[in-house]
PDB file of C-alpha atoms and ligand atoms in Angstrom:
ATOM      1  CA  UNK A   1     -15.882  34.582 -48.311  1.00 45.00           C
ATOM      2  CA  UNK A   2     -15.651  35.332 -44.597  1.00 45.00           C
ATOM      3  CA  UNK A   3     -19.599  33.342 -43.975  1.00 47.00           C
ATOM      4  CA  UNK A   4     -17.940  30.489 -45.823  1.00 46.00           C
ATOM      5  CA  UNK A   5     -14.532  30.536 -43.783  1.00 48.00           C
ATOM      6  CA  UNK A   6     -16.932  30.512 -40.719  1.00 56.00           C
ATOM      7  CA  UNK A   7     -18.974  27.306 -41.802  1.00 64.00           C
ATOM      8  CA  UNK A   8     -15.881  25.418 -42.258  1.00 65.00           C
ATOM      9  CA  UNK A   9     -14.507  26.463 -39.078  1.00 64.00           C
ATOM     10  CA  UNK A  10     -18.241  25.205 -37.393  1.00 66.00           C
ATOM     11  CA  UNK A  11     -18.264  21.545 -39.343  1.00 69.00           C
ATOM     12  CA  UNK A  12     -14.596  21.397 -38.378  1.00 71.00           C
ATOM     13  CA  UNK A  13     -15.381  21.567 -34.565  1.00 67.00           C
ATOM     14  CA  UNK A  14     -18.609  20.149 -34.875  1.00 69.00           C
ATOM     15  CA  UNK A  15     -16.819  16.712 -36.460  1.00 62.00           C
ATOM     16  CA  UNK A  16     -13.965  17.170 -33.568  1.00 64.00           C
ATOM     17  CA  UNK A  17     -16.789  17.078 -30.906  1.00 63.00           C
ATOM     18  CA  UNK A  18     -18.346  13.901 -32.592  1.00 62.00           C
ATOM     19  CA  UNK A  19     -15.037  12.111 -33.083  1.00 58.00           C
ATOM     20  CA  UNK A  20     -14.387  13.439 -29.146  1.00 58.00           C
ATOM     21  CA  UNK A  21     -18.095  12.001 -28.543  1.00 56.00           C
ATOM     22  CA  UNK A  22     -17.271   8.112 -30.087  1.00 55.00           C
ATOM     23  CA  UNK A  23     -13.723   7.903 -28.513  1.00 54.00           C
ATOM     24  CA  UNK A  24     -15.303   8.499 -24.856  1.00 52.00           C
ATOM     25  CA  UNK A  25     -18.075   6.272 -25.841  1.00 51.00           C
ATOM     26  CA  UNK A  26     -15.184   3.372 -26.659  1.00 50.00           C
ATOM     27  CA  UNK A  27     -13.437   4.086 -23.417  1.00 51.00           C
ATOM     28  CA  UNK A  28     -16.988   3.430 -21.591  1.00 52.00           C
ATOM     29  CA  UNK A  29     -17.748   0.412 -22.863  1.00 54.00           C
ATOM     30  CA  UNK A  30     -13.827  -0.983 -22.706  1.00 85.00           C
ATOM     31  CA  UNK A  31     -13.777  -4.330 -20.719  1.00 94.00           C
ATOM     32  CA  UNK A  32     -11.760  -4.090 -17.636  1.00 95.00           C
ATOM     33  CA  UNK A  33      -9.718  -6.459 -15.536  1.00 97.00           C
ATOM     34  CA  UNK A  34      -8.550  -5.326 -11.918  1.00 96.00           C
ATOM     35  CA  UNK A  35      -6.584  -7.329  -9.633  1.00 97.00           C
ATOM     36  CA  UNK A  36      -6.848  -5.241  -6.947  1.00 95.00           C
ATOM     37  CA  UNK A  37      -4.353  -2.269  -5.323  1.00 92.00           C
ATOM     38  CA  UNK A  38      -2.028  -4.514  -3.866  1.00 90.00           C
ATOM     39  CA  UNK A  39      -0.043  -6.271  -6.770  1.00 93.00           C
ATOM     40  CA  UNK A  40       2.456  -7.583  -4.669  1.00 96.00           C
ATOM     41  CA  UNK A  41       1.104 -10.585  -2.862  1.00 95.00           C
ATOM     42  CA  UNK A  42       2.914 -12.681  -0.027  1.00 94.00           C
ATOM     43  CA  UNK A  43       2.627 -16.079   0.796  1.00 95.00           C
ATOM     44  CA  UNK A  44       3.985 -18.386   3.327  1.00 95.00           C
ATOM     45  CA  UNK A  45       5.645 -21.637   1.579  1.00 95.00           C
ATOM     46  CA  UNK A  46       3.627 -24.462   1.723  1.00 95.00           C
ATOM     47  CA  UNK A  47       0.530 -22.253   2.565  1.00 95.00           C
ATOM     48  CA  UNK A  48      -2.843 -21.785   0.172  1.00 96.00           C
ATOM     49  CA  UNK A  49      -2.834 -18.119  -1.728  1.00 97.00           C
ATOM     50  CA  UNK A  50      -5.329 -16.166  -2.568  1.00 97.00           C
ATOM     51  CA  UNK A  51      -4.912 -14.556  -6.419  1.00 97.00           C
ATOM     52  CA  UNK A  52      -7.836 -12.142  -6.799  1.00 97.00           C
ATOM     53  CA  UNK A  53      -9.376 -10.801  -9.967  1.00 98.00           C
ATOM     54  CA  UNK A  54     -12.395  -8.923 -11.002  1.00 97.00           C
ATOM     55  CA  UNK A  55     -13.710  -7.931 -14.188  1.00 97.00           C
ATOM     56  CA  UNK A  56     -16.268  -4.981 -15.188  1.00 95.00           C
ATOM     57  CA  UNK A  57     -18.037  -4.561 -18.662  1.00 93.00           C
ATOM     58  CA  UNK A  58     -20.532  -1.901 -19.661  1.00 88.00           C
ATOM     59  CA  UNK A  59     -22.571  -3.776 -22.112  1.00 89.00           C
ATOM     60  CA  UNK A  60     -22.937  -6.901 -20.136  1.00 92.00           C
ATOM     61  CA  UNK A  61     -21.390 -10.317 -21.426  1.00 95.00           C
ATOM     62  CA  UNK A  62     -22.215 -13.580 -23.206  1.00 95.00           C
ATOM     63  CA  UNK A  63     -19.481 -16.440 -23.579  1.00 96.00           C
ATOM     64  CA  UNK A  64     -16.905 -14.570 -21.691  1.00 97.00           C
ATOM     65  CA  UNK A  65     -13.263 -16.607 -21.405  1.00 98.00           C
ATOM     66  CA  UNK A  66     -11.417 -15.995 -18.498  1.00 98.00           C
ATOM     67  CA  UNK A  67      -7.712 -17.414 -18.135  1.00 98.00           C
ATOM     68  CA  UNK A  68      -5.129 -17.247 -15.576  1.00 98.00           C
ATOM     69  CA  UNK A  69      -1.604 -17.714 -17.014  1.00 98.00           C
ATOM     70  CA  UNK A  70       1.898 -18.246 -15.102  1.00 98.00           C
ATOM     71  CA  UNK A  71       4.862 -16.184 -15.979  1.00 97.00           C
ATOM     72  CA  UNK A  72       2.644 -15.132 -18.596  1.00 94.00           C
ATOM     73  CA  UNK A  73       2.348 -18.197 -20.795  1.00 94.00           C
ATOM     74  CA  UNK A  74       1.932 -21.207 -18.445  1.00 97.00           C
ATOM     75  CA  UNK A  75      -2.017 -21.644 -18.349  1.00 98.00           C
ATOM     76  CA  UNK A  76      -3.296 -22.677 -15.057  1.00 98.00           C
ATOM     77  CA  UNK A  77      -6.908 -21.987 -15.275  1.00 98.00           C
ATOM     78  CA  UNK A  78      -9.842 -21.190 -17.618  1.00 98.00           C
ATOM     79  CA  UNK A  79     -12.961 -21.042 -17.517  1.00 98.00           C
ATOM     80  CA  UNK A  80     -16.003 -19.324 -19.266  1.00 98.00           C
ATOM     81  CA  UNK A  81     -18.697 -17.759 -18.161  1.00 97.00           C
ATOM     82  CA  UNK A  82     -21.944 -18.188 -20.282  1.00 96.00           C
ATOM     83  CA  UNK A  83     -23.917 -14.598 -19.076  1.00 95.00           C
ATOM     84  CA  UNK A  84     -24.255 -12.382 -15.722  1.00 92.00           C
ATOM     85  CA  UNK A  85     -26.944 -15.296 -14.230  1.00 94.00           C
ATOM     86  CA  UNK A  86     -24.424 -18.251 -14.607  1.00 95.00           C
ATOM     87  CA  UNK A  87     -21.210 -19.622 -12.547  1.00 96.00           C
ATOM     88  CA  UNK A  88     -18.309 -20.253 -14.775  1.00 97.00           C
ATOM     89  CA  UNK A  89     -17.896 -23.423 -16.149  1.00 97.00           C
ATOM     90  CA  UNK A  90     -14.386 -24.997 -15.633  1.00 98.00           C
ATOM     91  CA  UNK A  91     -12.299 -25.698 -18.525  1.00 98.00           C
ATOM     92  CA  UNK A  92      -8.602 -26.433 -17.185  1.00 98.00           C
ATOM     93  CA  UNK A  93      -7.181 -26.461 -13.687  1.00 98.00           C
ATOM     94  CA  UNK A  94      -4.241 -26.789 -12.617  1.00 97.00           C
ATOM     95  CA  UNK A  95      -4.408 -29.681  -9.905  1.00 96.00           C
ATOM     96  CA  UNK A  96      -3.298 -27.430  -7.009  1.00 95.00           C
ATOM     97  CA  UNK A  97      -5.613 -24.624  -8.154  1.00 97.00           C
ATOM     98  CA  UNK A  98      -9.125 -23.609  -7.585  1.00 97.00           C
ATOM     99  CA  UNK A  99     -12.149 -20.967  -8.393  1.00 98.00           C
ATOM    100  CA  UNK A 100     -13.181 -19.262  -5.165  1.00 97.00           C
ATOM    101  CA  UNK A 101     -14.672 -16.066  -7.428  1.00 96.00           C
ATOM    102  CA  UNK A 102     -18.476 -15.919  -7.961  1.00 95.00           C
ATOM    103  CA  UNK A 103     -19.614 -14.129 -11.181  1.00 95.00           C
ATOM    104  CA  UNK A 104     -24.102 -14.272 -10.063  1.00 93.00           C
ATOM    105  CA  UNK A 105     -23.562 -11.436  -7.334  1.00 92.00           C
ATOM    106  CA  UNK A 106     -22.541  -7.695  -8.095  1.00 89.00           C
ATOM    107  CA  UNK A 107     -19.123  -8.103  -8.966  1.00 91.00           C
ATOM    108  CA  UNK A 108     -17.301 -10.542 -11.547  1.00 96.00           C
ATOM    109  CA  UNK A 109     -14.912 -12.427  -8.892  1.00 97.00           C
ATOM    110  CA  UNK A 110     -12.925 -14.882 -10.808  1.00 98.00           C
ATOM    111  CA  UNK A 111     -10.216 -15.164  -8.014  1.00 98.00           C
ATOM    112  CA  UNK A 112      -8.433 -18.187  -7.736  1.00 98.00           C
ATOM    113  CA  UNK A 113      -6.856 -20.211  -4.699  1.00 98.00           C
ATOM    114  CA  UNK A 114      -3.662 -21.928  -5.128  1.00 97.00           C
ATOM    115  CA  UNK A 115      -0.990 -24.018  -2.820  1.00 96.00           C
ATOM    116  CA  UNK A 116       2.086 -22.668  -2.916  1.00 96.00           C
ATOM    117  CA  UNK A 117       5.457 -23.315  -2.125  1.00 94.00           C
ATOM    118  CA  UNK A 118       8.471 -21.569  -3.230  1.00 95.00           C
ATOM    119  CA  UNK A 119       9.128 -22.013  -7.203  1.00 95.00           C
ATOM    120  CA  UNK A 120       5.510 -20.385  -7.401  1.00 96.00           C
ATOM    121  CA  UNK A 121       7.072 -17.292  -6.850  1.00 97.00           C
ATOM    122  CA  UNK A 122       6.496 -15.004 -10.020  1.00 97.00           C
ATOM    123  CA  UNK A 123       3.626 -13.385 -11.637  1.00 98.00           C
ATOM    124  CA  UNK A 124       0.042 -14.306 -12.565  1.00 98.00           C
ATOM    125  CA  UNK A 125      -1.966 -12.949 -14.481  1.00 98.00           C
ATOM    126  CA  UNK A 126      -5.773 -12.701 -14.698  1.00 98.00           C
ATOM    127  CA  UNK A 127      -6.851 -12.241 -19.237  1.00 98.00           C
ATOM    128  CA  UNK A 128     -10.475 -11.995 -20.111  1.00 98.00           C
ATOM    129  CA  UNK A 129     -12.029 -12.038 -23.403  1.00 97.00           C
ATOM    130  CA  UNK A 130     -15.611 -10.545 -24.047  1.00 96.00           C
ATOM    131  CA  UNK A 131     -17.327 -11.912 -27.211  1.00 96.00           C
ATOM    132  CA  UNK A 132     -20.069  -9.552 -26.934  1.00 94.00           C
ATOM    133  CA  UNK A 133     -17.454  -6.933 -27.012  1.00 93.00           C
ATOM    134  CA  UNK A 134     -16.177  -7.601 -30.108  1.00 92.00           C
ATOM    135  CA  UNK A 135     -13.832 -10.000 -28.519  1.00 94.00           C
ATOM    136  CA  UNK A 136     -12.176  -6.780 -26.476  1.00 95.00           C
ATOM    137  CA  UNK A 137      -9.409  -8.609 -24.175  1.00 96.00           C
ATOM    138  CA  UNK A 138      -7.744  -7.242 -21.335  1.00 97.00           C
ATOM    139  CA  UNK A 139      -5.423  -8.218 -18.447  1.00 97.00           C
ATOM    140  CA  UNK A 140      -4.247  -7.617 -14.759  1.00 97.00           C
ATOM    141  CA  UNK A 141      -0.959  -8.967 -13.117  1.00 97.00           C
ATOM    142  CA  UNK A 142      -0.302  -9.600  -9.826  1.00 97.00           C
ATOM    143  CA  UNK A 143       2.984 -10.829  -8.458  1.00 97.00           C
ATOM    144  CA  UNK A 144       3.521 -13.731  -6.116  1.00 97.00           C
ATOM    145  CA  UNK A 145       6.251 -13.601  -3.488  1.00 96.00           C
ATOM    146  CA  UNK A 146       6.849 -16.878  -1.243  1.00 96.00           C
ATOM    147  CA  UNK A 147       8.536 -16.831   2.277  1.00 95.00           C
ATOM    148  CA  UNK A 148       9.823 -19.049   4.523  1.00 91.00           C
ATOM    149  CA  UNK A 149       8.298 -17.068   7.334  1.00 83.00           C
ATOM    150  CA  UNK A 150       5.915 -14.357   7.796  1.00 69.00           C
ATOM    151  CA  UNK A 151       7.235 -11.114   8.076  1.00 61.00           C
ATOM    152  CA  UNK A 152       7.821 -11.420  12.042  1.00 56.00           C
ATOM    153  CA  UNK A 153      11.325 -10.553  11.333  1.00 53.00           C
ATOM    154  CA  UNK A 154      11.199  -7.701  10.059  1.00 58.00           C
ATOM    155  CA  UNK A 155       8.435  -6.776  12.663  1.00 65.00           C
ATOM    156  CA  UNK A 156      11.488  -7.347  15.064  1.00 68.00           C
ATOM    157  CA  UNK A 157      13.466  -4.968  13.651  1.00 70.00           C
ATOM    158  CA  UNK A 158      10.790  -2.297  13.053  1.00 70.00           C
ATOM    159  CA  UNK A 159      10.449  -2.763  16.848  1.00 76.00           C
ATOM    160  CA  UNK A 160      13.839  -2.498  17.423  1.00 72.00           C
ATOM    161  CA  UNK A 161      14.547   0.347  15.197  1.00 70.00           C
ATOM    162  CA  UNK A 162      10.744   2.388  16.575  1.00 77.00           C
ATOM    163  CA  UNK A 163      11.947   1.277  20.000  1.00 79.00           C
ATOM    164  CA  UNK A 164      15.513   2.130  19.846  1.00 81.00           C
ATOM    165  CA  UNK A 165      14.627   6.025  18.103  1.00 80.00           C
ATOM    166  CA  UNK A 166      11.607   6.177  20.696  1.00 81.00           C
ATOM    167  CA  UNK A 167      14.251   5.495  23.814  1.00 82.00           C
ATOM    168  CA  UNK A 168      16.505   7.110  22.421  1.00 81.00           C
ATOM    169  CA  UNK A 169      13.920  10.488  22.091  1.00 83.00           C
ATOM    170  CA  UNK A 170      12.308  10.041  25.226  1.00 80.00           C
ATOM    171  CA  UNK A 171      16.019   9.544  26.806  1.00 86.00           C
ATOM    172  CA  UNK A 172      16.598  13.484  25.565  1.00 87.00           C
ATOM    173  CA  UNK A 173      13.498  14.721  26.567  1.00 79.00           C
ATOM    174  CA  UNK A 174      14.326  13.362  30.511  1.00 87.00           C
ATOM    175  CA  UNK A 175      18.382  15.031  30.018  1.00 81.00           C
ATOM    176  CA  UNK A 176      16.234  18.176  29.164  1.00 89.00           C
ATOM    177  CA  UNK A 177      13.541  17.900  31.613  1.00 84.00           C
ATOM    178  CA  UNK A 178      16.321  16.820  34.475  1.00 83.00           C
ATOM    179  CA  UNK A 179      18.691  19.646  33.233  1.00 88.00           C
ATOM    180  CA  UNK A 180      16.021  22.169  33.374  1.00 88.00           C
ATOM    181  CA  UNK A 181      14.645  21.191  36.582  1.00 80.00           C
ATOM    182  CA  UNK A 182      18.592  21.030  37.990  1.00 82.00           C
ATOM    183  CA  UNK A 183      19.034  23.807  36.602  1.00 87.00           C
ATOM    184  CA  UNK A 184      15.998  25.540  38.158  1.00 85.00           C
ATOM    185  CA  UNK A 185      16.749  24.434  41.615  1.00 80.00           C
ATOM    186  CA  UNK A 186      20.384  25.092  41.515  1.00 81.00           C
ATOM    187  CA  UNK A 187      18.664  28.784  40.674  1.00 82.00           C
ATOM    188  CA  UNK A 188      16.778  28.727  43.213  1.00 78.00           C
ATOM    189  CA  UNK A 189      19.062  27.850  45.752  1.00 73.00           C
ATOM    190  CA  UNK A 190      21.421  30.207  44.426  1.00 72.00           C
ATOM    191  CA  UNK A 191      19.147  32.803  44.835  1.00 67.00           C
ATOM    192  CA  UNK A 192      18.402  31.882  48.253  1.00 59.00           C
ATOM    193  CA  UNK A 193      22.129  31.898  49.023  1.00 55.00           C
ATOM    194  CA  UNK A 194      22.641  34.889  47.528  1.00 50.00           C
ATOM    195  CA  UNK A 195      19.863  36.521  49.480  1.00 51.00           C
ATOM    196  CA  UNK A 196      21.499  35.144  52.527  1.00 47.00           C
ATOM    197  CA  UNK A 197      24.991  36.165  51.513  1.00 50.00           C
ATOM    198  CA  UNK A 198      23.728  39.349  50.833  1.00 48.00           C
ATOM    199  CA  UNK A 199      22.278  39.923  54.156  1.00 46.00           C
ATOM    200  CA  UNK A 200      24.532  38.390  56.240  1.00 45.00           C
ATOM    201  CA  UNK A 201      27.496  39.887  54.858  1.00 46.00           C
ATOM    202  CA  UNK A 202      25.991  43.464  53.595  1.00 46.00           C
ATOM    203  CA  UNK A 203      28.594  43.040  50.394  1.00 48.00           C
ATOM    204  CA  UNK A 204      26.473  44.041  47.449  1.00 49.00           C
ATOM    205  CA  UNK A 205      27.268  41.542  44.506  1.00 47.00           C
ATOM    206  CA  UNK A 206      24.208  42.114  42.638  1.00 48.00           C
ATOM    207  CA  UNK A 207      25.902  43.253  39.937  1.00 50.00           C
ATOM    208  CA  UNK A 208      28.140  40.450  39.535  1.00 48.00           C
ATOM    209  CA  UNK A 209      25.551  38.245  39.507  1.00 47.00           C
ATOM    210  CA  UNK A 210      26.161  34.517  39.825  1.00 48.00           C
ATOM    211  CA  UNK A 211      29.889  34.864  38.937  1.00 47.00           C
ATOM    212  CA  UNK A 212      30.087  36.792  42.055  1.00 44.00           C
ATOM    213  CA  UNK A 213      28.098  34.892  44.175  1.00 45.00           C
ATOM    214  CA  UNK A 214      30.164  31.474  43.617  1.00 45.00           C
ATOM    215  CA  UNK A 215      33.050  33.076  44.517  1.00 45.00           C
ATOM    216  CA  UNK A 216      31.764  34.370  47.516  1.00 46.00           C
ATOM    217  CA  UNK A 217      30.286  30.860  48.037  1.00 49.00           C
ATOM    218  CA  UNK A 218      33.890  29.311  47.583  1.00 46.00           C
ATOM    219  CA  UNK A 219      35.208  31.727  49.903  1.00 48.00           C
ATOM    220  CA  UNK A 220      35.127  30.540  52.663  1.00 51.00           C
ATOM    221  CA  UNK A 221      36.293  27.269  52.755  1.00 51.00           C
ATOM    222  CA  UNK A 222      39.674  29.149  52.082  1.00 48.00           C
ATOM    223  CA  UNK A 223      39.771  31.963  54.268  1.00 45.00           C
TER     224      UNK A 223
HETATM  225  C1  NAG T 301       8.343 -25.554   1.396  1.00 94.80           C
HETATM  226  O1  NAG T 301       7.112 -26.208   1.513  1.00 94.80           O
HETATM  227  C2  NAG T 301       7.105 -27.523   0.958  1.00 94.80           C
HETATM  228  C3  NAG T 301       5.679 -28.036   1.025  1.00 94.80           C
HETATM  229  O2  NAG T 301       5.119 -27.831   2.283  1.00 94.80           O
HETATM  230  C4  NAG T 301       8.086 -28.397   1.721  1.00 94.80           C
HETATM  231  O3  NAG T 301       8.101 -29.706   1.180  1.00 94.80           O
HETATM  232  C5  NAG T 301       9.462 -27.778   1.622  1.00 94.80           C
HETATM  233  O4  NAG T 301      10.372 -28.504   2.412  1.00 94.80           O
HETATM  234  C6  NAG T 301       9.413 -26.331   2.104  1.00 94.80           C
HETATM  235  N1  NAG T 301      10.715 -25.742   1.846  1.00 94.80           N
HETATM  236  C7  NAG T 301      11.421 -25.134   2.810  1.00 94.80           C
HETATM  237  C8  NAG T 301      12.767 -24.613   2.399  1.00 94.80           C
HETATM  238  O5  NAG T 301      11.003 -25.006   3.935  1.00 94.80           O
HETATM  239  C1  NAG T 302      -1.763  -8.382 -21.282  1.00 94.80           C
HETATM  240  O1  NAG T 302      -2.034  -7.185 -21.981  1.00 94.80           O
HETATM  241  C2  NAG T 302      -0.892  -6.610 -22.605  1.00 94.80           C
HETATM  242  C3  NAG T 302      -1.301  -5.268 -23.183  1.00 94.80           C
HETATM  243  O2  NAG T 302      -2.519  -5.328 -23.827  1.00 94.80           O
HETATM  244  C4  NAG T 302      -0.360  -7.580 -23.656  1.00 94.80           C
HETATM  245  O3  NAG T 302       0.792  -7.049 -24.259  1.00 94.80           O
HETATM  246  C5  NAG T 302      -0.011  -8.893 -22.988  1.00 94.80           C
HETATM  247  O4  NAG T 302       0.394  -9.845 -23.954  1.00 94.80           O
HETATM  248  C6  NAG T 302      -1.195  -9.452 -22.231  1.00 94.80           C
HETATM  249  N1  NAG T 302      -0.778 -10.606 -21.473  1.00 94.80           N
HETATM  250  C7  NAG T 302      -1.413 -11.757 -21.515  1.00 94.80           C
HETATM  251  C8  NAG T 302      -0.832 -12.866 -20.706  1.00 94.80           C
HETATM  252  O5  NAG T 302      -2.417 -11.931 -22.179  1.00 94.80           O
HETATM  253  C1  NAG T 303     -13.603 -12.373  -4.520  1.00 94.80           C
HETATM  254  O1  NAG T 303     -13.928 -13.598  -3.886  1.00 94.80           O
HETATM  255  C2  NAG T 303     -13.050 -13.985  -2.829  1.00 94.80           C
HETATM  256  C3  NAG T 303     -13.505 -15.350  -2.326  1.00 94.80           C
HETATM  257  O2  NAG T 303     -14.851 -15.336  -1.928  1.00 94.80           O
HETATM  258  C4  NAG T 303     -13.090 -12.934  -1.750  1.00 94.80           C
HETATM  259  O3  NAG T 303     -12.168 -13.268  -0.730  1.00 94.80           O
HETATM  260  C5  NAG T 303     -12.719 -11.574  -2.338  1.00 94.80           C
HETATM  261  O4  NAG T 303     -12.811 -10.579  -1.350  1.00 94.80           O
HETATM  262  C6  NAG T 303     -13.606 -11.240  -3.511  1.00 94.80           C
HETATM  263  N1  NAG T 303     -13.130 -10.000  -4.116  1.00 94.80           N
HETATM  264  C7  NAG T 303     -13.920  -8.959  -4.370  1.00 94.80           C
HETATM  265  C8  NAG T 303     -13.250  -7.758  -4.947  1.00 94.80           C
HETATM  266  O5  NAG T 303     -15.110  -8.989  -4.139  1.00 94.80           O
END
């Protein structure tokens, strides 16, 4: 009873490790489509963009179809690739855009270049299809921002802002400096005055300290 219990409880774990085994397997061998960290790109109007894209497969590829769409549905490129050794062939272009990828060196650049001006704004996105994965398809979106200018504005203002908060800091640090070094030779002087009150007049104020000694200092002007 309890050897039998036991043999379940083995094929049990030794099926979960197999199932484990395939579904990591599947994950490896998933095509993938990266468009890079920055997903927000920015583009002066009236200026040529770079959209890039880059694919990775384990297996390798035959017959791949690569496709750049619009908003999502508007197609403004495809192409196909026929294996790792080959360019891609063009099979629609938009008339403003155009291939700058390469797909014969390490990595599978299927960037595109495009004109721009401002009702390009939106998002693109880079859909590949792998035959020779079992048709596996994936995509990578990356969205398009056009400006009138280039950031210089805002550079302004971070200059302003860094400037204003760095003047502003450094302002405090001098008030502190000054105040301490003021306050040092005002000390000092004091001191010395005391030292001379002290002697010349043979009061002893020590314990009154400064209190004492400004009024002795103010004295005489009075008297
Ligand atoms: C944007 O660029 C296009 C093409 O260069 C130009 O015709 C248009 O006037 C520009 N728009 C603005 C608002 O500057
Ligand atoms: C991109 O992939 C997502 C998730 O697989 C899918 O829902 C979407 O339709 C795809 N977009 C395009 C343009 O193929
Ligand atoms: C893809 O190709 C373009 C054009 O040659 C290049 O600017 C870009 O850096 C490439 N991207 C990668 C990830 O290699």
């Amino acid at each position: 009873m309890a050897a039998g219990g036991s043999s379940a409880g083995l094929w049990r774990s030794r099926l979960a490790a197999a199932l484990l085994g395939l579904h990591l397997f599947s994950l490896a061998v998933t095509l993938e489509v990266s468009v890079g960290k920055n997903v927000v790109v920015m583009a002066l109007n009236g200026s040529e963009v770079q959209l890039p894209c880059i694919f990775t497969t384990c297996i390798g590829f035959k017959d791949l179809e690569f496709t750049w769409y619009y908003n999502g549905i508007d197609m403004i490129y495809r192409g196909s690739i026929k294996n790792k050794a080959t360019e891609p062939t063009m099979l629609f272009a938009d008339p403003r855009v155009r291939l700058i990828g390469t797909t014969t060196r390490k990595e599978n650049n299927i960037s595109i270049s495009m004109l721009v001006d401002f009702e390009d704004a939106g998002k693109y996105t880079c859909h590949v299809r792998n035959p020779k994965e079992k048709n596996a398809e994936h995509n990578a979106t990356i969205t398009l921002k056009v400006v009138q200018k280039m950031v210089p504005v805002d550079n302004t203002l971070t200059r302003i802002i860094v400037g204003t908060v760095g003047g502003i800091v450094g302002l405090l640090i001098l008030i502190l400096v000054v105040k301490k070094i003021v306050l040092l030779v005002l000390k000092k002087s004091q001191e010395k005055k005391k030292e001379c009150l002290v002697s010349s007049s043979g009061i002893d104020n020590t314990e009154n300290g400064l209190a004492g000694s400004k009024a002795e200092q103010k004295a005489p002007p009075k008297a």
